[in-house]
Amino acid sequence: MSLSLKKNAMPEQDPKVRARNFDEVALGYEAELAQAEASRCLNCKAAPCRKGCPVDVDIPAFIKHIKEGDMEAAIANIKEVNGLPAICGRVCPQEDQCEKFCVLTKRGEAVGIGRLERYAADYARQQGESAATAAAAAVGQKVAVIGSGPAGLSAAGELAKKGYAVTIFEALHLPGGVLMYGIPEFRLPKEIVQAEIDGLRQMGVTIEVNAVIGRTFTVDELIEEEGFDAVFIGTGAGLPHFMHIPGENFNGVYSANEFLTRCNLMKAYRFPDTGTPIHVGKKVAVVGGGNVAMDAARTALRLGAEEVHIVYRRSETELPARLEEIHHAKEEGIIFTLLTAPVEVQGNQEGWVTGLKCIRMELGEPDASGRRRPVEIPGSEFVLPTDTVIIAIGQGPNPLVQSTTKGLETNKKGNIVADPETGATSKPGVFAGGDIVTGAATVILAMGAGKKAAAAIDAYLSGKRAGQA
């Protein structure tokens, strides 16, 4: 049988149906499709796909196990280095990572590595297999992990495997960080996130929720009073950026952070069965072009909006969102209003949004990011009628932990300065990784940072144990 140069298509909900529900869009492979896709893998000895994986999953090995129908071996292989496979298989941008290096891209489409990772993880969960990994004997040292997003969860899992007593401190009422509050149910069902977190609990990890470090405890208090031997900071990038244009204080203007948190974490889409409401008008404008903007736009549509625009100042070529997310948004009827920049939010006397005044743009010379700079076209202003505006132009670090921790170096953006290979900060015994260091990035890059930091924490604490022997 000749090798197919195209991926096996992912089964999905019909766009017209899914645009009005919060069920997962991608339905996942069944066994026959998974084995067909796995059969496309050439099992290259050099395995170039591995160099695109921030946590170094042995990709050819787990795919070979799927091809042979040995699902226990497949998931065991993945979980040697990746504690969150059901999550990564759904939300990681494989097209820019592992799949980018697949040799099949020279002639056709890469193997669907992410789809196969998801299949293996979902199969294991459906069979009732625990998400936990065996932990080593206790070493008698405690590590505090601040934040339960992908960096914190990864670090906690790696440290628990090595025998450390790990406590995660989470500011919100449920663990999971951006996986819970930032990514919609239709892309990442929350029961899957919680199942992966339950695996950590089964490994002995303690999770303290409603614990705001910088208020409940400071980092120094964790070390000096609570007896932790090391601290990992993985608080992410949850502070939203705004445009600072007139009218941003009108009712009906949200940051994407607030809008998505209300829907994803607080389940506003189930109101009044849940206690958190959300106001969404008939016409919605989402400012920005990244994955968060796509998430906000698609969420607004599901909440009942009749017309949703993505307002982005560059062209479609420069959209930073994943191609899959753009494709899904278009299928669902999201309108892309491109080469357009907002200049003012307009409102009525009652204080509610009525429109978004914009100006047309054209692309000039490339800027520092390598993308062509958008330039205003004089006299091209127009008003986009809307009653809800969602700002999705990026986010930065919350300064609370940094501002309450003596001797912790930060850069001009407020991110913690940490060694990229070890996560070591300027404060001895304190490590950091993920978006709090790099700025907003991907789930798998944050996980990779947590894994590296866990190895460095182990080396640091092993040295202390040796010195005490």
Short mmCIF file of C-alpha atoms in Angstrom, two decimals:
data_model
loop_
_atom_site.label_atom_id
_atom_site.label_comp_id
_atom_site.label_asym_id
_atom_site.label_seq_id
_atom_site.Cartn_x
_atom_site.Cartn_y
_atom_site.Cartn_z
CA MET A 1 0.00 0.00 0.00
CA SER A 2 1.42 3.40 -0.99
CA LEU A 3 2.10 5.98 1.71
CA SER A 4 -0.54 8.68 1.99
CA LEU A 5 0.90 12.18 1.79
CA LYS A 6 -2.11 13.68 3.57
CA LYS A 7 -3.10 13.39 7.23
CA ASN A 8 -6.20 11.45 8.10
CA ALA A 9 -8.82 14.10 8.73
CA MET A 10 -9.85 14.78 12.32
CA PRO A 11 -13.56 14.08 12.85
CA GLU A 12 -15.29 17.29 13.97
CA GLN A 13 -18.69 18.63 14.92
CA ASP A 14 -20.56 20.31 12.07
CA PRO A 15 -19.71 24.05 12.14
CA LYS A 16 -23.35 25.20 12.24
CA VAL A 17 -24.07 22.91 15.17
CA ARG A 18 -20.92 23.54 17.21
CA ALA A 19 -21.17 27.34 16.84
CA ARG A 20 -24.00 27.23 19.38
CA ASN A 21 -22.64 24.71 21.88
CA PHE A 22 -19.59 24.35 24.12
CA ASP A 23 -18.91 20.68 23.35
CA GLU A 24 -15.46 19.81 22.05
CA VAL A 25 -15.05 20.65 18.36
CA ALA A 26 -12.52 17.95 17.48
CA LEU A 27 -13.96 14.51 18.24
CA GLY A 28 -10.71 12.54 18.17
CA TYR A 29 -9.54 9.51 16.20
CA GLU A 30 -11.10 6.08 16.59
CA ALA A 31 -8.75 3.07 16.60
CA GLU A 32 -8.89 2.49 12.83
CA LEU A 33 -8.04 6.10 11.98
CA ALA A 34 -5.31 6.24 14.63
CA GLN A 35 -3.61 3.13 13.30
CA ALA A 36 -3.89 4.43 9.74
CA GLU A 37 -2.27 7.70 10.77
CA ALA A 38 0.42 5.91 12.79
CA SER A 39 1.22 3.82 9.70
CA ARG A 40 2.27 7.01 7.90
CA CYS A 41 5.24 7.41 10.30
CA LEU A 42 8.53 6.30 8.72
CA ASN A 43 10.05 5.63 12.17
CA CYS A 44 13.16 7.60 11.17
CA LYS A 45 16.29 6.66 13.09
CA ALA A 46 17.35 10.30 13.33
CA ALA A 47 13.85 11.26 14.55
CA PRO A 48 14.01 14.94 13.54
CA CYS A 49 10.52 15.44 15.02
CA ARG A 50 11.96 15.05 18.53
CA LYS A 51 14.04 18.21 18.27
CA GLY A 52 10.82 20.18 17.91
CA CYS A 53 9.38 18.82 21.17
CA PRO A 54 10.25 20.96 24.22
CA VAL A 55 9.87 17.95 26.54
CA ASP A 56 11.62 15.45 24.20
CA VAL A 57 8.89 12.83 23.78
CA ASP A 58 10.20 9.76 21.89
CA ILE A 59 7.72 10.36 19.09
CA PRO A 60 8.58 7.50 16.70
CA ALA A 61 8.48 5.00 19.58
CA PHE A 62 5.00 5.88 20.85
CA ILE A 63 3.62 6.06 17.30
CA LYS A 64 5.06 2.60 16.57
CA HIS A 65 3.25 1.25 19.63
CA ILE A 66 -0.04 2.73 18.37
CA LYS A 67 0.54 1.17 14.95
CA GLU A 68 1.04 -2.19 16.63
CA GLY A 69 -2.02 -1.74 18.85
CA ASP A 70 -0.01 -1.69 22.10
CA MET A 71 -1.70 1.25 23.75
CA GLU A 72 -0.31 0.61 27.23
CA ALA A 73 3.22 0.90 25.87
CA ALA A 74 2.30 4.01 23.85
CA ILE A 75 0.98 5.99 26.82
CA ALA A 76 3.77 4.73 29.09
CA ASN A 77 6.30 5.96 26.57
CA ILE A 78 4.74 9.42 26.38
CA LYS A 79 4.34 9.76 30.15
CA GLU A 80 8.01 9.10 30.78
CA VAL A 81 8.56 12.76 29.90
CA ASN A 82 5.13 14.38 29.43
CA GLY A 83 2.71 14.34 32.36
CA LEU A 84 -0.09 16.14 30.47
CA PRO A 85 -0.51 14.29 27.15
CA ALA A 86 -4.29 14.70 26.82
CA ILE A 87 -3.81 18.46 27.14
CA CYS A 88 -0.79 18.74 24.84
CA GLY A 89 -2.45 16.60 22.19
CA ARG A 90 -5.24 19.17 22.03
CA VAL A 91 -3.70 22.61 22.42
CA CYS A 92 -0.01 22.46 21.50
CA PRO A 93 0.92 24.08 18.16
CA GLN A 94 2.47 20.93 16.73
CA GLU A 95 2.68 22.53 13.29
CA ASP A 96 5.36 24.88 14.68
CA GLN A 97 7.08 22.24 16.81
CA CYS A 98 7.35 18.47 16.32
CA GLU A 99 5.37 18.25 13.07
CA LYS A 100 7.40 21.07 11.55
CA PHE A 101 10.42 18.74 11.43
CA CYS A 102 8.62 15.62 10.15
CA VAL A 103 10.37 14.40 6.97
CA LEU A 104 7.01 13.88 5.27
CA THR A 105 6.64 17.67 4.98
CA LYS A 106 9.18 17.54 2.14
CA ARG A 107 6.52 15.94 -0.05
CA GLY A 108 3.22 16.30 1.78
CA GLU A 109 1.70 16.69 5.24
CA ALA A 110 3.37 15.75 8.50
CA VAL A 111 2.23 12.82 10.58
CA GLY A 112 -0.56 13.94 12.94
CA ILE A 113 1.64 13.65 16.03
CA GLY A 114 -0.63 15.71 18.26
CA ARG A 115 -3.71 13.80 17.18
CA LEU A 116 -2.00 10.51 17.99
CA GLU A 117 -0.80 11.78 21.37
CA ARG A 118 -4.38 12.78 22.19
CA TYR A 119 -5.64 9.39 21.04
CA ALA A 120 -3.20 7.54 23.32
CA ALA A 121 -4.07 9.71 26.33
CA ASP A 122 -7.83 9.50 25.74
CA TYR A 123 -7.64 5.74 25.30
CA ALA A 124 -5.82 5.36 28.63
CA ARG A 125 -8.38 7.56 30.41
CA GLN A 126 -11.33 5.70 28.88
CA GLN A 127 -9.81 2.43 30.05
CA GLY A 128 -9.72 3.80 33.58
CA GLU A 129 -5.96 4.05 33.76
CA SER A 130 -4.62 6.50 36.33
CA ALA A 131 -2.88 9.64 35.12
CA ALA A 132 -0.38 9.21 37.97
CA THR A 133 3.26 8.21 37.52
CA ALA A 134 5.12 6.20 40.14
CA ALA A 135 6.98 8.40 42.62
CA ALA A 136 10.38 7.63 44.16
CA ALA A 137 10.99 7.14 47.86
CA ALA A 138 10.69 10.35 49.88
CA VAL A 139 13.92 12.34 50.13
CA GLY A 140 12.77 14.44 53.09
CA GLN A 141 12.76 17.86 51.41
CA LYS A 142 9.85 20.19 50.57
CA VAL A 143 9.33 22.25 47.43
CA ALA A 144 6.70 24.98 46.98
CA VAL A 145 5.29 25.51 43.49
CA ILE A 146 3.53 28.85 42.98
CA GLY A 147 0.93 28.61 40.24
CA SER A 148 -0.82 25.54 38.84
CA GLY A 149 -0.63 26.29 35.14
CA PRO A 150 1.38 24.13 32.74
CA ALA A 151 4.80 25.19 34.10
CA GLY A 152 3.81 24.58 37.72
CA LEU A 153 2.08 21.27 37.01
CA SER A 154 5.06 20.02 35.01
CA ALA A 155 7.56 21.02 37.71
CA ALA A 156 5.40 19.50 40.45
CA GLY A 157 5.05 16.20 38.61
CA GLU A 158 8.77 15.89 37.91
CA LEU A 159 9.70 16.72 41.51
CA ALA A 160 7.13 14.30 42.94
CA LYS A 161 8.60 11.54 40.76
CA LYS A 162 11.96 12.26 42.38
CA GLY A 163 10.58 11.90 45.92
CA TYR A 164 10.09 15.53 46.97
CA ALA A 165 7.13 16.65 49.07
CA VAL A 166 5.52 19.15 46.71
CA THR A 167 2.85 21.72 47.55
CA ILE A 168 1.24 23.76 44.78
CA PHE A 169 -0.18 27.16 45.77
CA GLU A 170 -2.96 28.34 43.44
CA ALA A 171 -4.58 31.78 43.74
CA LEU A 172 -7.91 30.73 42.20
CA HIS A 173 -10.44 28.27 43.57
CA LEU A 174 -9.57 25.52 41.07
CA PRO A 175 -6.11 24.39 39.94
CA GLY A 176 -5.05 24.45 36.30
CA GLY A 177 -4.13 28.08 35.64
CA VAL A 178 -4.59 29.13 32.02
CA LEU A 179 -5.71 25.60 31.16
CA MET A 180 -8.80 26.26 33.27
CA TYR A 181 -9.48 29.97 32.87
CA GLY A 182 -8.01 30.76 29.46
CA ILE A 183 -8.78 27.95 27.02
CA PRO A 184 -12.45 27.35 26.17
CA GLU A 185 -14.30 24.12 26.91
CA PHE A 186 -14.80 23.48 23.19
CA ARG A 187 -11.03 23.27 22.70
CA LEU A 188 -10.01 21.75 26.04
CA PRO A 189 -12.70 20.11 28.20
CA LYS A 190 -12.08 20.93 31.85
CA GLU A 191 -12.72 17.36 33.01
CA ILE A 192 -9.59 16.40 31.10
CA VAL A 193 -7.54 19.07 32.87
CA GLN A 194 -8.81 17.95 36.25
CA ALA A 195 -8.12 14.28 35.43
CA GLU A 196 -4.49 15.13 34.71
CA ILE A 197 -4.30 17.13 37.96
CA ASP A 198 -5.85 14.24 39.89
CA GLY A 199 -2.90 12.18 38.70
CA LEU A 200 -0.57 14.58 40.50
CA ARG A 201 -2.60 14.27 43.69
CA GLN A 202 -2.30 10.49 43.45
CA MET A 203 1.48 10.97 43.31
CA GLY A 204 1.31 12.80 46.65
CA VAL A 205 1.29 16.42 45.44
CA THR A 206 -0.65 18.74 47.77
CA ILE A 207 -2.65 21.53 46.12
CA GLU A 208 -3.64 24.59 48.15
CA VAL A 209 -6.25 26.72 46.35
CA ASN A 210 -7.30 30.30 47.20
CA ALA A 211 -3.68 30.85 48.23
CA VAL A 212 -2.42 34.18 46.90
CA ILE A 213 1.35 34.23 47.27
CA GLY A 214 2.38 37.77 48.09
CA ARG A 215 -0.65 38.01 50.41
CA THR A 216 -1.36 34.62 52.04
CA PHE A 217 2.39 33.99 52.26
CA THR A 218 5.38 35.67 50.69
CA VAL A 219 8.13 33.65 49.02
CA ASP A 220 10.43 34.49 51.94
CA GLU A 221 7.83 33.23 54.42
CA LEU A 222 7.48 29.97 52.53
CA ILE A 223 11.21 29.38 52.96
CA GLU A 224 11.86 30.92 56.38
CA GLU A 225 8.63 30.07 58.23
CA GLU A 226 6.93 27.23 56.35
CA GLY A 227 10.10 25.18 55.91
CA PHE A 228 10.24 24.83 52.14
CA ASP A 229 13.70 24.00 50.82
CA ALA A 230 13.12 25.48 47.36
CA VAL A 231 10.45 27.44 45.49
CA PHE A 232 9.38 27.33 41.86
CA ILE A 233 7.44 30.34 40.51
CA GLY A 234 5.14 29.59 37.58
CA THR A 235 2.53 32.33 37.86
CA GLY A 236 2.17 32.88 34.11
CA ALA A 237 1.11 36.02 32.28
CA GLY A 238 -2.40 36.87 33.42
CA LEU A 239 -2.38 40.67 33.49
CA PRO A 240 -4.26 41.95 30.41
CA HIS A 241 -3.00 44.71 28.16
CA PHE A 242 -5.35 47.45 26.95
CA MET A 243 -5.17 49.82 23.97
CA HIS A 244 -5.39 53.06 25.99
CA ILE A 245 -7.80 54.65 23.56
CA PRO A 246 -10.81 56.84 24.46
CA GLY A 247 -13.90 54.97 25.63
CA GLU A 248 -12.30 51.80 27.00
CA ASN A 249 -14.18 52.31 30.27
CA PHE A 250 -17.64 51.99 28.71
CA ASN A 251 -19.83 49.12 29.88
CA GLY A 252 -19.52 46.25 27.43
CA VAL A 253 -15.72 46.46 27.12
CA TYR A 254 -13.89 43.40 28.43
CA SER A 255 -10.34 42.21 28.52
CA ALA A 256 -10.19 38.77 26.91
CA ASN A 257 -8.78 37.57 30.24
CA GLU A 258 -11.93 38.55 32.16
CA PHE A 259 -14.29 37.44 29.40
CA LEU A 260 -12.74 33.97 29.08
CA THR A 261 -12.30 33.51 32.84
CA ARG A 262 -16.00 34.21 33.41
CA CYS A 263 -16.93 31.65 30.77
CA ASN A 264 -14.31 28.95 31.28
CA LEU A 265 -13.58 28.94 35.00
CA MET A 266 -16.82 30.40 36.33
CA LYS A 267 -19.06 28.66 33.74
CA ALA A 268 -20.99 31.81 32.84
CA TYR A 269 -22.32 30.03 29.76
CA ARG A 270 -24.46 27.93 32.15
CA PHE A 271 -25.98 30.95 33.94
CA PRO A 272 -28.36 30.96 35.83
CA ASP A 273 -27.41 27.39 36.80
CA THR A 274 -24.07 28.88 37.85
CA GLY A 275 -23.59 32.07 39.83
CA THR A 276 -21.57 34.13 37.35
CA PRO A 277 -23.41 36.04 34.59
CA ILE A 278 -21.89 37.64 31.51
CA HIS A 279 -23.30 40.29 29.19
CA VAL A 280 -22.80 39.71 25.46
CA GLY A 281 -24.51 41.90 22.91
CA LYS A 282 -25.76 41.04 19.46
CA LYS A 283 -22.70 42.52 17.75
CA VAL A 284 -19.23 41.81 19.14
CA ALA A 285 -15.81 43.15 18.10
CA VAL A 286 -12.72 41.27 19.28
CA VAL A 287 -9.49 43.27 18.92
CA GLY A 288 -6.42 41.12 18.22
CA GLY A 289 -5.35 38.24 16.02
CA GLY A 290 -3.87 35.57 18.27
CA ASN A 291 -5.27 32.36 19.68
CA VAL A 292 -6.82 34.26 22.61
CA ALA A 293 -8.69 36.50 20.17
CA MET A 294 -10.00 33.43 18.30
CA ASP A 295 -11.07 31.86 21.60
CA ALA A 296 -12.91 35.02 22.67
CA ALA A 297 -14.63 35.45 19.30
CA ARG A 298 -15.78 31.83 19.11
CA THR A 299 -16.95 31.97 22.73
CA ALA A 300 -19.00 35.13 22.07
CA LEU A 301 -20.71 33.39 19.16
CA ARG A 302 -21.64 30.45 21.40
CA LEU A 303 -23.05 32.86 24.00
CA GLY A 304 -25.59 34.08 21.46
CA ALA A 305 -23.93 36.93 19.54
CA GLU A 306 -25.37 37.33 16.05
CA GLU A 307 -22.30 38.93 14.48
CA VAL A 308 -18.69 38.66 15.66
CA HIS A 309 -15.73 40.49 14.12
CA ILE A 310 -12.02 39.89 14.56
CA VAL A 311 -10.47 43.36 14.23
CA TYR A 312 -6.77 43.10 13.38
CA ARG A 313 -4.40 45.78 12.14
CA ARG A 314 -2.37 43.56 9.79
CA SER A 315 -3.41 41.15 7.02
CA GLU A 316 -4.39 37.49 7.27
CA THR A 317 -0.82 36.43 6.47
CA GLU A 318 0.40 38.04 9.69
CA LEU A 319 -2.30 36.61 11.98
CA PRO A 320 -0.41 34.98 14.88
CA ALA A 321 -3.18 32.48 15.70
CA ARG A 322 -2.86 28.83 14.73
CA LEU A 323 -4.12 28.09 11.21
CA GLU A 324 -6.47 25.48 12.69
CA GLU A 325 -8.08 28.10 14.95
CA ILE A 326 -8.46 30.58 12.08
CA HIS A 327 -10.00 27.84 9.93
CA HIS A 328 -12.45 26.84 12.66
CA ALA A 329 -13.40 30.48 13.30
CA LYS A 330 -14.14 31.08 9.63
CA GLU A 331 -16.19 27.87 9.41
CA GLU A 332 -18.29 29.06 12.32
CA GLY A 333 -19.01 32.43 10.72
CA ILE A 334 -16.57 34.78 12.45
CA ILE A 335 -15.98 37.87 10.29
CA PHE A 336 -12.35 38.92 9.81
CA THR A 337 -12.06 42.71 9.60
CA LEU A 338 -8.39 43.01 8.72
CA LEU A 339 -5.98 45.90 8.11
CA THR A 340 -8.09 47.78 10.64
CA ALA A 341 -7.05 49.48 13.89
CA PRO A 342 -9.41 50.80 16.60
CA VAL A 343 -8.98 54.43 17.59
CA GLU A 344 -11.97 54.97 19.92
CA VAL A 345 -14.73 53.04 21.67
CA GLN A 346 -18.00 54.93 21.28
CA GLY A 347 -20.88 54.80 23.75
CA ASN A 348 -24.22 56.29 24.74
CA GLN A 349 -25.29 58.50 27.64
CA GLU A 350 -26.10 55.45 29.75
CA GLY A 351 -22.45 54.38 29.51
CA TRP A 352 -22.84 51.41 27.16
CA VAL A 353 -20.81 50.65 24.04
CA THR A 354 -22.45 51.54 20.71
CA GLY A 355 -19.58 51.28 18.27
CA LEU A 356 -15.87 50.94 17.59
CA LYS A 357 -14.31 53.75 15.59
CA CYS A 358 -11.51 52.38 13.41
CA ILE A 359 -9.07 53.43 10.73
CA ARG A 360 -7.97 51.42 7.71
CA MET A 361 -4.33 50.35 7.54
CA GLU A 362 -1.84 49.34 4.90
CA LEU A 363 1.39 47.41 5.36
CA GLY A 364 4.71 49.23 5.20
CA GLU A 365 8.26 48.05 5.87
CA PRO A 366 9.00 45.20 8.32
CA ASP A 367 9.36 46.20 11.99
CA ALA A 368 11.50 44.62 14.73
CA SER A 369 9.25 41.52 14.82
CA GLY A 370 9.94 40.87 11.14
CA ARG A 371 6.32 41.54 10.20
CA ARG A 372 5.41 44.44 7.93
CA ARG A 373 4.47 47.50 9.96
CA PRO A 374 0.83 48.64 9.70
CA VAL A 375 0.50 52.27 8.55
CA GLU A 376 -2.67 54.34 8.84
CA ILE A 377 -4.46 55.42 5.67
CA PRO A 378 -5.43 59.08 6.20
CA GLY A 379 -9.13 59.83 5.98
CA SER A 380 -10.21 56.17 6.13
CA GLU A 381 -11.95 56.27 9.52
CA PHE A 382 -15.24 54.41 9.92
CA VAL A 383 -17.43 53.15 12.76
CA LEU A 384 -18.10 49.46 13.30
CA PRO A 385 -21.48 49.19 15.09
CA THR A 386 -21.06 46.96 18.14
CA ASP A 387 -22.35 46.61 21.68
CA THR A 388 -19.50 44.49 23.05
CA VAL A 389 -15.75 44.99 22.64
CA ILE A 390 -13.22 42.39 23.79
CA ILE A 391 -9.57 43.41 23.96
CA ALA A 392 -7.23 40.52 23.13
CA ILE A 393 -3.91 42.21 22.37
CA GLY A 394 -1.75 40.30 24.84
CA GLN A 395 -1.01 40.03 28.53
CA GLY A 396 1.89 40.44 30.90
CA PRO A 397 3.01 39.29 34.35
CA ASN A 398 1.06 40.07 37.51
CA PRO A 399 3.62 41.94 39.70
CA LEU A 400 2.44 40.64 43.09
CA VAL A 401 5.01 37.88 43.68
CA GLN A 402 7.91 39.89 42.27
CA SER A 403 7.08 43.01 44.27
CA THR A 404 6.91 41.11 47.56
CA THR A 405 10.07 39.03 47.12
CA LYS A 406 13.37 40.58 48.20
CA GLY A 407 16.32 40.09 45.88
CA LEU A 408 14.32 38.76 42.93
CA GLU A 409 15.51 40.37 39.69
CA THR A 410 12.98 41.32 37.02
CA ASN A 411 13.31 42.89 33.57
CA LYS A 412 11.71 46.13 32.37
CA LYS A 413 8.50 44.29 31.47
CA GLY A 414 8.20 42.86 34.96
CA ASN A 415 9.12 39.31 34.00
CA ILE A 416 11.37 37.36 36.34
CA VAL A 417 14.94 37.04 35.10
CA ALA A 418 15.86 33.34 35.16
CA ASP A 419 18.49 31.12 33.56
CA PRO A 420 16.88 29.61 30.41
CA GLU A 421 18.40 26.18 31.06
CA THR A 422 17.85 25.85 34.81
CA GLY A 423 15.21 28.42 35.78
CA ALA A 424 17.52 29.69 38.54
CA THR A 425 16.73 33.27 39.60
CA SER A 426 18.83 35.88 41.37
CA LYS A 427 17.52 34.56 44.70
CA PRO A 428 19.14 31.32 45.94
CA GLY A 429 16.73 28.42 46.13
CA VAL A 430 14.10 30.21 44.03
CA PHE A 431 13.48 29.09 40.44
CA ALA A 432 11.01 30.28 37.80
CA GLY A 433 9.73 29.23 34.41
CA GLY A 434 6.99 29.59 31.83
CA ASP A 435 5.22 32.80 30.86
CA ILE A 436 6.33 34.63 34.03
CA VAL A 437 9.84 34.46 32.55
CA THR A 438 9.31 34.44 28.77
CA GLY A 439 6.09 36.39 28.42
CA ALA A 440 3.00 34.74 26.94
CA ALA A 441 3.97 31.61 25.01
CA THR A 442 2.68 28.04 24.53
CA VAL A 443 1.57 25.34 26.96
CA ILE A 444 4.34 22.94 25.92
CA LEU A 445 7.09 25.57 26.21
CA ALA A 446 5.92 26.33 29.74
CA MET A 447 5.92 22.62 30.51
CA GLY A 448 9.44 22.32 29.15
CA ALA A 449 10.57 25.17 31.39
CA GLY A 450 8.95 23.50 34.41
CA LYS A 451 10.69 20.24 33.61
CA LYS A 452 14.11 21.91 33.27
CA ALA A 453 13.61 23.80 36.52
CA ALA A 454 12.61 20.59 38.33
CA ALA A 455 15.88 18.97 37.24
CA ALA A 456 17.81 22.02 38.46
CA ILE A 457 15.92 22.05 41.78
CA ASP A 458 16.75 18.38 42.22
CA ALA A 459 20.44 19.09 41.58
CA TYR A 460 20.36 22.05 43.99
CA LEU A 461 18.67 20.10 46.78
CA SER A 462 20.75 16.97 46.17
CA GLY A 463 23.79 19.16 46.72
CA LYS A 464 22.34 20.42 50.00
CA ARG A 465 21.65 16.86 51.13
CA ALA A 466 25.19 15.84 50.26
CA GLY A 467 26.56 18.79 52.21
CA GLN A 468 24.57 17.76 55.26
CA ALA A 469 25.67 14.11 55.10
#
